[in-house]
Short mmCIF file of C-alpha atoms in Angstrom, two decimals:
data_model
loop_
_atom_site.label_atom_id
_atom_site.label_comp_id
_atom_site.label_asym_id
_atom_site.label_seq_id
_atom_site.Cartn_x
_atom_site.Cartn_y
_atom_site.Cartn_z
CA UNK E 10 -183.78 -145.08 -0.59
CA UNK E 11 -186.15 -143.31 1.82
CA UNK E 12 -185.15 -139.97 0.27
CA UNK E 13 -186.18 -140.97 -3.26
CA UNK E 14 -189.29 -142.73 -1.99
CA UNK E 15 -190.34 -139.59 -0.10
CA UNK E 16 -189.72 -137.39 -3.14
CA UNK E 17 -191.90 -139.62 -5.34
CA UNK E 18 -194.66 -140.00 -2.77
CA UNK E 19 -194.80 -136.29 -1.96
CA UNK E 20 -194.60 -135.31 -5.62
CA UNK E 21 -197.40 -137.61 -6.75
CA UNK E 22 -199.70 -136.68 -3.88
CA UNK E 23 -198.95 -132.96 -4.27
CA UNK E 24 -199.90 -133.13 -7.93
CA UNK E 25 -203.20 -134.91 -7.41
CA UNK E 26 -204.28 -133.62 -3.98
CA UNK E 27 -204.68 -130.00 -5.09
CA UNK E 28 -207.80 -130.68 -7.18
CA UNK E 29 -210.31 -131.84 -4.52
CA UNK E 30 -209.02 -130.01 -1.43
CA UNK E 31 -207.36 -126.59 -0.77
CA UNK E 32 -203.79 -125.75 -1.69
CA UNK E 33 -202.53 -125.81 1.91
CA UNK E 34 -203.21 -129.57 2.00
CA UNK E 35 -199.69 -130.08 0.62
CA UNK E 36 -198.54 -129.70 4.23
CA UNK E 37 -200.35 -132.84 5.41
CA UNK E 38 -198.48 -135.58 3.50
CA UNK E 39 -194.94 -134.29 4.32
CA UNK E 40 -196.02 -133.82 7.95
CA UNK E 41 -197.18 -137.45 8.15
CA UNK E 42 -194.03 -138.70 6.40
CA UNK E 43 -191.95 -136.65 8.83
CA UNK E 44 -193.66 -138.46 11.68
CA UNK E 45 -193.15 -141.89 10.12
CA UNK E 46 -189.61 -141.84 8.72
CA UNK E 47 -186.61 -141.15 10.89
CA UNK E 48 -184.01 -139.04 9.14
CA UNK E 49 -182.27 -135.70 9.56
CA UNK E 50 -183.91 -132.31 9.08
CA UNK E 51 -182.13 -131.42 5.85
CA UNK E 52 -183.10 -134.68 4.16
CA UNK E 53 -186.76 -134.24 5.06
CA UNK E 54 -186.84 -130.60 3.98
CA UNK E 55 -185.13 -131.30 0.66
CA UNK E 56 -187.31 -134.29 -0.19
CA UNK E 57 -190.47 -132.29 0.49
CA UNK E 58 -189.17 -129.22 -1.31
CA UNK E 59 -188.08 -131.12 -4.42
CA UNK E 60 -191.20 -133.29 -4.61
CA UNK E 61 -193.68 -130.46 -4.23
CA UNK E 62 -191.75 -127.96 -6.36
CA UNK E 63 -191.52 -130.32 -9.32
CA UNK E 64 -195.15 -131.39 -8.94
CA UNK E 65 -196.38 -127.79 -8.78
CA UNK E 66 -194.15 -126.83 -11.69
CA UNK E 67 -195.86 -129.41 -13.88
CA UNK E 68 -199.26 -128.50 -12.45
CA UNK E 69 -198.81 -124.79 -13.20
CA UNK E 70 -197.49 -125.55 -16.69
CA UNK E 71 -200.55 -127.70 -17.41
CA UNK E 72 -202.89 -124.96 -16.10
CA UNK E 73 -201.07 -122.42 -18.26
CA UNK E 74 -201.40 -124.58 -21.37
CA UNK E 75 -205.08 -125.36 -20.70
CA UNK E 76 -206.05 -121.70 -20.30
CA UNK E 77 -203.69 -120.55 -23.08
CA UNK E 78 -202.00 -118.13 -20.66
CA UNK E 79 -205.15 -116.06 -20.16
CA UNK E 80 -205.29 -116.66 -16.41
CA UNK E 81 -201.52 -116.23 -16.05
CA UNK E 82 -201.68 -112.94 -17.92
CA UNK E 83 -204.34 -111.60 -15.56
CA UNK E 84 -202.35 -112.68 -12.50
CA UNK E 85 -199.23 -111.03 -13.93
CA UNK E 86 -201.16 -107.79 -14.35
CA UNK E 87 -202.46 -107.92 -10.79
CA UNK E 88 -199.13 -108.78 -9.16
CA UNK E 89 -197.07 -106.68 -11.58
CA UNK E 90 -194.67 -109.51 -12.38
CA UNK E 91 -192.46 -109.42 -15.46
CA UNK E 92 -193.26 -112.78 -17.10
CA UNK E 93 -195.24 -116.00 -16.95
CA UNK E 94 -192.07 -118.01 -16.38
CA UNK E 95 -191.26 -116.06 -13.23
CA UNK E 96 -194.82 -116.55 -11.98
CA UNK E 97 -194.68 -120.32 -12.50
CA UNK E 98 -191.24 -120.69 -10.91
CA UNK E 99 -192.10 -118.51 -7.92
CA UNK E 100 -195.33 -120.44 -7.35
CA UNK E 101 -193.52 -123.77 -7.36
CA UNK E 102 -190.79 -122.47 -5.02
CA UNK E 103 -193.37 -121.13 -2.55
CA UNK E 104 -195.19 -124.48 -2.61
CA UNK E 105 -191.89 -126.28 -2.01
CA UNK E 106 -191.02 -124.09 0.96
CA UNK E 107 -194.46 -124.59 2.53
CA UNK E 108 -194.19 -128.35 2.04
CA UNK E 109 -190.64 -128.43 3.43
CA UNK E 110 -191.73 -126.56 6.55
CA UNK E 111 -194.57 -129.05 7.00
CA UNK E 112 -192.06 -131.89 6.84
CA UNK E 113 -189.78 -130.16 9.36
CA UNK E 114 -192.73 -129.80 11.70
CA UNK E 115 -193.42 -133.54 11.46
CA UNK E 116 -189.79 -134.45 12.15
CA UNK E 117 -189.66 -132.05 15.08
CA UNK E 118 -192.81 -133.54 16.58
CA UNK E 119 -191.34 -137.03 16.13
CA UNK E 120 -188.17 -135.97 17.94
CA UNK E 121 -190.25 -134.58 20.81
CA UNK E 122 -192.49 -137.64 21.16
CA UNK E 123 -190.01 -140.47 20.55
CA UNK E 124 -187.28 -140.81 23.11
CA UNK E 125 -183.89 -141.85 21.85
CA UNK E 126 -181.78 -144.38 23.69
CA UNK E 127 -178.90 -143.04 25.68
CA UNK E 128 -175.75 -144.41 24.13
CA UNK E 129 -173.01 -145.14 26.59
CA UNK E 130 -169.47 -144.65 25.45
CA UNK E 131 -168.14 -147.54 27.49
CA UNK E 132 -169.70 -150.94 27.32
CA UNK E 133 -169.06 -153.48 30.02
#
């Protein structure tokens, strides 16, 4: 349940947070969620990656439709990329990786700060 909740929360905030503040702000929400929720590294990375990638995919598609591919065409010419589809997919994957690394940083900091109980094998 935490996995799906994190995907939704990260996806919604990644979609709406890009407008008022810079693009690198997508690191903040996964970092905070990594500090709050206790789970393994893979689960945190995947939830952040999926949430941000899907949100940025829809965000880039909406930008492309609003500008009628004029801006995408200019970026393709500058970066020498083959198509608009590749540009949109690569942008969403890069955003997902950045968000996933932010989440891993939060989980790592949580593991450093919060001490785990020593489990004894034999109980008396």
